[in-house]
Short mmCIF file of C-alpha atoms and ligand atoms in Angstrom, two decimals:
data_model
loop_
_atom_site.label_atom_id
_atom_site.label_comp_id
_atom_site.label_asym_id
_atom_site.label_seq_id
_atom_site.Cartn_x
_atom_site.Cartn_y
_atom_site.Cartn_z
CA MET A 1 0.00 0.00 0.00
CA GLU A 2 2.81 2.39 -0.81
CA GLY A 3 1.83 5.93 -1.64
CA PHE A 4 -1.47 5.79 0.23
CA ASP A 5 -2.50 9.35 1.05
CA LEU A 6 -5.50 9.62 3.33
CA ASN A 7 -5.72 13.38 2.87
CA LYS A 8 -6.74 12.87 -0.76
CA LEU A 9 -9.83 11.01 0.43
CA VAL A 10 -10.93 13.43 3.17
CA ARG A 11 -13.48 16.11 2.22
CA GLU A 12 -11.90 19.53 1.91
CA SER A 13 -14.30 21.06 4.44
CA VAL A 14 -13.32 18.43 7.00
CA ARG A 15 -9.62 18.84 6.32
CA LYS A 16 -9.94 22.56 7.01
CA LEU A 17 -12.25 22.18 10.01
CA GLN A 18 -11.25 23.51 13.41
CA PRO A 19 -13.08 21.07 15.73
CA TYR A 20 -15.22 22.17 18.69
CA SER A 21 -13.21 22.15 21.88
CA SER A 22 -15.24 21.07 24.91
CA ALA A 23 -14.42 21.84 28.55
CA ARG A 24 -13.36 18.21 28.90
CA ASP A 25 -11.02 18.61 25.92
CA GLU A 26 -9.25 21.56 27.46
CA TYR A 27 -8.68 20.14 30.89
CA VAL A 28 -8.32 16.41 31.50
CA SER A 29 -8.46 15.26 35.11
CA ASP A 30 -5.26 13.74 36.45
CA GLY A 31 -7.25 12.01 39.16
CA SER A 32 -6.28 14.37 41.98
CA GLU A 33 -8.79 16.41 44.01
CA MET A 34 -9.86 19.15 41.60
CA LEU A 35 -12.76 21.58 41.70
CA PHE A 36 -14.44 21.36 38.31
CA LEU A 37 -16.05 24.73 37.71
CA ASP A 38 -15.50 24.86 33.97
CA ALA A 39 -18.50 23.20 32.27
CA ASN A 40 -21.59 24.75 33.87
CA GLU A 41 -22.68 21.40 35.26
CA ASN A 42 -24.87 20.99 38.34
CA PRO A 43 -22.28 20.28 41.08
CA PHE A 44 -24.43 17.88 43.16
CA ASP A 45 -23.31 14.31 42.60
CA ASN A 46 -25.98 11.92 41.36
CA GLY A 47 -23.65 9.70 39.34
CA VAL A 48 -24.32 11.40 36.00
CA ASN A 49 -24.21 15.13 36.75
CA ARG A 50 -20.85 15.47 34.94
CA TYR A 51 -20.33 15.35 31.19
CA PRO A 52 -19.00 11.96 30.10
CA ASP A 53 -15.44 11.42 28.90
CA PRO A 54 -15.62 12.52 25.23
CA TYR A 55 -12.95 9.94 24.32
CA GLN A 56 -14.23 7.07 26.52
CA ARG A 57 -10.71 6.30 27.71
CA SER A 58 -11.52 3.52 30.24
CA LEU A 59 -13.56 1.57 27.72
CA LYS A 60 -11.03 2.05 24.93
CA SER A 61 -8.13 0.90 27.09
CA VAL A 62 -9.86 -2.45 27.65
CA LEU A 63 -10.92 -2.83 24.01
CA ALA A 64 -7.39 -1.93 22.84
CA LYS A 65 -5.85 -4.68 24.96
CA GLN A 66 -8.44 -7.25 23.90
CA LYS A 67 -8.11 -6.48 20.19
CA GLY A 68 -4.36 -5.82 20.04
CA VAL A 69 -4.62 -2.24 18.75
CA SER A 70 -3.75 1.11 20.29
CA GLU A 71 -6.42 3.28 21.91
CA SER A 72 -5.87 5.87 19.20
CA GLN A 73 -7.02 3.30 16.61
CA ILE A 74 -10.50 3.15 18.16
CA LEU A 75 -13.51 5.41 17.64
CA LEU A 76 -16.74 4.76 19.55
CA GLY A 77 -20.20 5.92 18.56
CA ASN A 78 -23.90 5.79 19.37
CA GLY A 79 -24.29 2.40 17.67
CA SER A 80 -22.45 1.40 14.50
CA ASP A 81 -25.05 3.44 12.68
CA GLU A 82 -23.46 6.64 14.01
CA VAL A 83 -19.99 5.33 13.25
CA LEU A 84 -20.99 4.56 9.65
CA ASP A 85 -22.59 7.99 9.29
CA LEU A 86 -19.38 9.67 10.52
CA ILE A 87 -17.42 7.71 7.92
CA PHE A 88 -19.74 9.01 5.18
CA ARG A 89 -19.44 12.57 6.40
CA VAL A 90 -15.64 12.58 6.60
CA PHE A 91 -14.96 11.10 3.18
CA CYS A 92 -17.93 11.63 0.85
CA GLU A 93 -18.68 14.97 -0.78
CA PRO A 94 -22.47 15.32 -1.24
CA ASN A 95 -23.69 15.27 -4.86
CA GLN A 96 -20.23 14.39 -6.07
CA ASP A 97 -18.84 11.20 -4.54
CA ASN A 98 -20.20 7.67 -4.58
CA VAL A 99 -19.96 4.51 -2.50
CA ILE A 100 -20.23 0.86 -3.51
CA THR A 101 -22.49 -1.57 -1.68
CA LEU A 102 -23.14 -5.25 -2.33
CA PRO A 103 -26.81 -6.24 -2.06
CA PRO A 104 -28.38 -8.21 -0.57
CA THR A 105 -26.84 -6.55 2.48
CA TYR A 106 -27.48 -4.37 5.52
CA GLY A 107 -29.99 -1.68 4.58
CA MET A 108 -28.39 1.20 6.49
CA TYR A 109 -25.56 1.77 3.99
CA LYS A 110 -28.07 2.77 1.33
CA VAL A 111 -30.08 4.92 3.73
CA LEU A 112 -26.96 6.72 4.95
CA ALA A 113 -25.87 7.29 1.35
CA GLY A 114 -29.29 8.82 0.66
CA ILE A 115 -29.20 11.04 3.76
CA ASN A 116 -25.75 12.31 2.81
CA ALA A 117 -26.63 12.81 -0.89
CA ILE A 118 -24.04 10.26 -2.00
CA LYS A 119 -24.65 7.96 -5.00
CA ASN A 120 -24.92 4.33 -4.02
CA ARG A 121 -23.50 2.03 -6.71
CA GLU A 122 -24.91 -1.42 -6.11
CA VAL A 123 -23.02 -4.48 -7.30
CA LEU A 124 -24.98 -7.66 -6.58
CA LEU A 125 -23.35 -10.53 -4.78
CA THR A 126 -22.83 -13.64 -6.90
CA ALA A 127 -25.32 -16.53 -6.74
CA ASP A 128 -23.35 -18.03 -3.84
CA PHE A 129 -23.46 -14.69 -1.99
CA GLU A 130 -19.81 -13.70 -2.54
CA PRO A 131 -18.55 -10.28 -3.67
CA ASN A 132 -18.24 -9.97 -7.43
CA VAL A 133 -14.76 -8.48 -7.33
CA GLU A 134 -14.41 -7.90 -11.05
CA GLU A 135 -17.72 -6.03 -11.30
CA ILE A 136 -16.96 -4.03 -8.15
CA LEU A 137 -13.67 -2.79 -9.56
CA LYS A 138 -15.40 -1.99 -12.85
CA ALA A 139 -18.02 0.06 -10.99
CA ALA A 140 -15.38 2.12 -9.16
CA ASP A 141 -14.15 5.48 -10.41
CA SER A 142 -12.13 8.36 -8.93
CA HIS A 143 -15.18 9.49 -6.91
CA SER A 144 -15.73 6.07 -5.31
CA LYS A 145 -14.69 6.71 -1.71
CA LEU A 146 -15.98 3.69 0.18
CA ILE A 147 -16.90 0.03 -0.32
CA PHE A 148 -19.12 -1.50 2.35
CA ILE A 149 -18.43 -5.16 2.99
CA CYS A 150 -20.63 -6.84 5.55
CA SER A 151 -19.02 -10.09 6.69
CA PRO A 152 -20.68 -12.16 8.06
CA ASN A 153 -23.30 -10.65 5.80
CA ASN A 154 -26.78 -9.63 6.86
CA PRO A 155 -29.25 -11.04 5.73
CA THR A 156 -27.49 -13.96 4.04
CA GLY A 157 -25.43 -15.01 7.09
CA ASN A 158 -22.25 -16.12 5.32
CA SER A 159 -18.73 -14.75 5.74
CA PHE A 160 -17.07 -13.69 2.51
CA LYS A 161 -13.93 -15.44 1.28
CA GLY A 162 -10.90 -13.63 2.67
CA GLU A 163 -9.14 -13.55 -0.68
CA TYR A 164 -11.93 -11.42 -2.19
CA ILE A 165 -11.70 -8.86 0.59
CA LYS A 166 -7.91 -8.88 0.24
CA THR A 167 -8.12 -8.22 -3.48
CA LEU A 168 -10.44 -5.28 -2.87
CA LEU A 169 -8.11 -3.87 -0.21
CA GLU A 170 -5.22 -4.11 -2.66
CA SER A 171 -6.99 -2.85 -5.78
CA PHE A 172 -9.57 -0.26 -4.70
CA ASP A 173 -8.36 3.33 -4.40
CA GLY A 174 -10.83 4.34 -1.67
CA LEU A 175 -11.46 2.90 1.78
CA VAL A 176 -12.78 -0.58 2.44
CA VAL A 177 -15.23 -0.72 5.35
CA VAL A 178 -15.66 -4.23 6.75
CA ASP A 179 -18.78 -4.38 8.94
CA GLU A 180 -18.20 -7.14 11.48
CA ALA A 181 -21.42 -6.83 13.47
CA TYR A 182 -21.62 -10.66 13.63
CA ILE A 183 -17.91 -11.52 13.89
CA ASP A 184 -18.25 -12.96 17.41
CA PHE A 185 -20.43 -15.77 16.04
CA SER A 186 -17.94 -16.62 13.32
CA LYS A 187 -14.96 -18.95 13.20
CA ASP A 188 -13.17 -16.55 10.90
CA GLU A 189 -10.56 -14.17 12.24
CA SER A 190 -11.47 -10.49 12.49
CA TRP A 191 -9.96 -8.09 9.97
CA VAL A 192 -8.77 -5.95 12.89
CA SER A 193 -5.51 -7.90 12.76
CA ALA A 194 -4.96 -6.68 9.18
CA LEU A 195 -5.05 -2.97 10.08
CA GLN A 196 -1.23 -2.83 10.17
CA THR A 197 -1.07 -4.08 6.59
CA TYR A 198 -3.86 -1.97 5.06
CA PRO A 199 -4.03 1.78 5.76
CA ASN A 200 -7.26 1.86 3.70
CA LEU A 201 -9.12 -0.59 5.96
CA ILE A 202 -11.86 0.34 8.44
CA VAL A 203 -13.43 -2.37 10.60
CA THR A 204 -16.70 -1.74 12.45
CA GLN A 205 -18.11 -3.83 15.26
CA THR A 206 -20.95 -3.38 17.74
CA LEU A 207 -22.10 -4.43 21.19
CA SER A 208 -25.64 -4.86 19.82
CA LYS A 209 -25.46 -8.52 18.80
CA ALA A 210 -23.14 -11.03 20.54
CA TYR A 211 -22.58 -8.68 23.49
CA GLY A 212 -26.31 -8.38 24.13
CA LEU A 213 -26.37 -4.60 24.53
CA ALA A 214 -28.47 -3.31 21.62
CA GLY A 215 -30.27 -1.01 24.06
CA ILE A 216 -27.25 1.03 25.13
CA ARG A 217 -26.10 1.88 21.56
CA LEU A 218 -22.37 1.29 21.33
CA GLY A 219 -20.68 0.94 17.98
CA ILE A 220 -16.95 0.56 17.46
CA CYS A 221 -14.62 1.53 14.63
CA TYR A 222 -11.09 0.17 14.38
CA ALA A 223 -8.81 1.83 11.84
CA SER A 224 -5.43 3.56 11.45
CA GLU A 225 -4.65 6.37 13.91
CA GLU A 226 -4.87 8.75 10.98
CA ILE A 227 -8.42 7.70 10.07
CA VAL A 228 -9.57 7.73 13.70
CA SER A 229 -8.19 11.20 14.29
CA VAL A 230 -10.10 12.65 11.34
CA LEU A 231 -13.30 10.89 12.51
CA ASN A 232 -12.73 12.37 15.98
CA LYS A 233 -12.62 15.83 14.41
CA ILE A 234 -16.27 15.68 13.36
CA LYS A 235 -17.90 13.48 15.99
CA PRO A 236 -20.28 15.17 18.45
CA PRO A 237 -18.26 15.79 21.63
CA TYR A 238 -20.35 13.64 23.96
CA ASN A 239 -21.73 11.06 21.53
CA VAL A 240 -21.38 8.12 23.95
CA ASN A 241 -23.18 8.80 27.21
CA GLN A 242 -21.95 7.94 30.70
CA LEU A 243 -24.40 5.09 31.34
CA THR A 244 -23.47 3.46 28.04
CA GLN A 245 -19.77 3.73 28.81
CA GLN A 246 -20.29 2.10 32.22
CA ARG A 247 -22.48 -0.77 31.01
CA ALA A 248 -20.21 -1.42 28.03
CA LEU A 249 -17.12 -1.54 30.25
CA GLN A 250 -18.75 -4.03 32.65
CA ARG A 251 -19.74 -6.24 29.77
CA VAL A 252 -16.48 -6.28 27.82
CA LEU A 253 -14.71 -7.17 31.08
CA ASN A 254 -17.02 -10.19 31.43
CA GLN A 255 -15.79 -12.17 28.42
CA ASP A 256 -16.66 -15.50 30.04
CA LEU A 257 -20.36 -14.68 30.12
CA VAL A 258 -20.33 -13.30 26.56
CA LYS A 259 -18.59 -16.44 25.25
CA GLN A 260 -21.00 -18.68 27.14
CA GLU A 261 -24.02 -16.92 25.64
CA VAL A 262 -22.51 -17.00 22.16
CA GLN A 263 -21.92 -20.76 22.49
CA GLN A 264 -25.52 -21.29 23.60
CA ILE A 265 -26.77 -19.30 20.63
CA LEU A 266 -24.58 -21.38 18.28
CA ASP A 267 -25.90 -24.62 19.81
CA GLU A 268 -29.47 -23.40 19.36
CA ARG A 269 -28.66 -22.39 15.79
CA THR A 270 -27.65 -26.00 15.10
CA GLU A 271 -30.99 -27.22 16.50
CA LEU A 272 -32.90 -24.69 14.42
CA ILE A 273 -31.10 -25.69 11.22
CA LYS A 274 -31.86 -29.36 11.90
CA ALA A 275 -35.53 -28.57 12.37
CA LEU A 276 -35.72 -26.39 9.26
CA ASN A 277 -34.09 -29.19 7.27
CA ASN A 278 -37.00 -31.48 8.10
CA LEU A 279 -39.69 -29.09 6.92
CA GLU A 280 -41.23 -29.73 3.56
CA PHE A 281 -41.90 -26.06 2.83
CA VAL A 282 -38.22 -25.13 3.35
CA SER A 283 -36.15 -25.67 0.20
CA VAL A 284 -32.78 -24.03 1.04
CA ILE A 285 -31.02 -23.23 4.29
CA TYR A 286 -28.15 -20.89 3.55
CA PRO A 287 -24.80 -21.36 5.31
CA THR A 288 -24.58 -19.02 8.30
CA ASP A 289 -21.77 -17.64 10.39
CA ALA A 290 -24.11 -15.38 12.38
CA ASN A 291 -26.87 -15.58 15.02
CA PHE A 292 -29.57 -15.97 12.39
CA VAL A 293 -30.54 -18.33 9.62
CA LEU A 294 -31.81 -17.38 6.18
CA ALA A 295 -34.10 -20.00 4.64
CA LYS A 296 -35.89 -20.22 1.31
CA VAL A 297 -39.50 -21.35 1.64
CA ASP A 298 -42.34 -22.15 -0.72
CA ASP A 299 -44.25 -18.91 -0.07
CA ALA A 300 -42.58 -16.42 2.26
CA ASN A 301 -45.59 -14.10 2.63
CA LYS A 302 -47.84 -17.00 3.58
CA ARG A 303 -45.37 -18.50 6.07
CA TYR A 304 -44.63 -15.09 7.54
CA GLN A 305 -48.33 -14.49 8.15
CA GLN A 306 -48.85 -17.96 9.60
CA LEU A 307 -46.02 -17.40 12.07
CA LEU A 308 -47.38 -13.97 12.95
CA GLU A 309 -50.74 -15.56 13.79
CA LYS A 310 -48.82 -17.76 16.25
CA GLN A 311 -47.18 -14.65 17.72
CA VAL A 312 -43.79 -15.30 16.16
CA VAL A 313 -42.16 -12.42 14.31
CA VAL A 314 -39.45 -13.28 11.81
CA ARG A 315 -38.07 -11.13 9.02
CA ASN A 316 -39.35 -11.56 5.49
CA ARG A 317 -36.37 -10.72 3.25
CA SER A 318 -38.13 -11.52 -0.03
CA THR A 319 -37.89 -7.99 -1.41
CA GLN A 320 -34.08 -8.17 -1.34
CA PRO A 321 -32.34 -9.17 -4.58
CA LEU A 322 -31.39 -12.89 -4.71
CA CYS A 323 -33.60 -13.45 -1.66
CA GLU A 324 -36.96 -14.28 -3.21
CA ASN A 325 -39.17 -16.22 -0.76
CA THR A 326 -36.69 -16.06 2.09
CA LEU A 327 -37.28 -15.66 5.80
CA ARG A 328 -34.62 -14.68 8.30
CA PHE A 329 -34.84 -16.33 11.71
CA THR A 330 -32.92 -14.82 14.62
CA VAL A 331 -31.79 -17.48 17.09
CA GLY A 332 -33.57 -17.01 20.41
CA THR A 333 -33.20 -18.58 23.85
CA PRO A 334 -33.53 -22.39 24.12
CA GLU A 335 -37.17 -21.91 25.26
CA GLU A 336 -37.98 -19.55 22.40
CA ASN A 337 -36.30 -21.85 19.93
CA LYS A 338 -38.28 -24.84 21.16
CA LYS A 339 -41.50 -22.87 20.77
CA LEU A 340 -40.56 -21.74 17.27
CA ILE A 341 -39.66 -25.26 16.15
CA ALA A 342 -42.90 -26.69 17.53
CA ILE A 343 -44.90 -24.02 15.71
CA LEU A 344 -42.99 -24.54 12.44
CA LYS A 345 -43.74 -28.28 12.54
CA GLU A 346 -47.46 -27.56 12.85
CA LEU A 347 -47.67 -25.28 9.81
CA ASN A 348 -49.37 -26.59 6.72
C1 PLP B 422 -27.27 -5.13 13.62
C2 PLP B 422 -26.23 -4.62 12.69
C3 PLP B 422 -25.44 -3.53 13.02
C4 PLP B 422 -25.59 -2.92 14.38
O1 PLP B 422 -25.85 -1.61 14.37
P1 PLP B 422 -25.86 -0.85 15.76
O2 PLP B 422 -26.18 0.54 15.32
O3 PLP B 422 -24.48 -0.96 16.34
O4 PLP B 422 -26.89 -1.47 16.65
C5 PLP B 422 -24.46 -3.11 12.15
N1 PLP B 422 -24.27 -3.73 10.97
C6 PLP B 422 -25.00 -4.79 10.62
C7 PLP B 422 -24.72 -5.48 9.36
C8 PLP B 422 -26.01 -5.25 11.46
O5 PLP B 422 -26.76 -6.30 11.08
#
């Protein structure tokens, strides 16, 4: 990756921006007894009367150790959705630049492109749900700033072949964003370990899935220090609130519990796949590396409605390209899974 120049990819307005400097930016506590009279906070302690750490240092120090990166290679946001939006706003000039996405995939990339007035060039996955590298590179031009690669992919569930992602990292002139929302369910290694090799790589993860904290909104971006520092320039100063920082820290320190829950979910996934295999109205069960299973059925609308009548809500993905008559089942608790399987067996 010789000659990579991040500045060429950053929007001019962001390059020139003088970021907002908060009270907590200007004076960082050294832990000694200080009187903080600088931020117009209410002084009476109720646990959250102070502004949160804008750089979430305690949480980042744990994540950095666990992932083998430096704290300055981490940016945290209000869910990955905020992180992805920040990436758009740093690199993509409205009404001028474009991004490349690979449907069927996570719907937010397209929505964020729309919000930011960025053209979304869609290059369909191949029939076996892999990136079509040749077509992707053909679709790219000098205004293509980002490629979004979701692996394991939502809604298909599979991880993409590493060699395809590697080729894109080596051949695409913009940044490659690998969305690893489901990486903790996968046997594959995270792309975080490749950050040293590829200055054009951004990896996003989240505490919303395997970590069981969708309600606190904590998304994570791992990238080069250079990329993280430009994202920091535009992020809202206090984008990750105090309660979220505390709950996230507790949870990432409790790896044993997270791993135990992930293993249970994977065991239940095996049971669910077995049951789906025995159903006459299910014709394909797609390989999954995530906490959900995509299945092709005889009539997705009909099966969706039947399940709804039994108070089971699954996701009908039939409107997505290559996903005609598919339903996506999230793996629930053992009790929920048992219920679902019993109901599925009764459908006719
Ligand atoms: C669920 C999901 C996310 C998570 O988004 P958050 O905003 O962190 O909750 C990100 N990417 C994909 C592909 C997902 O399926």
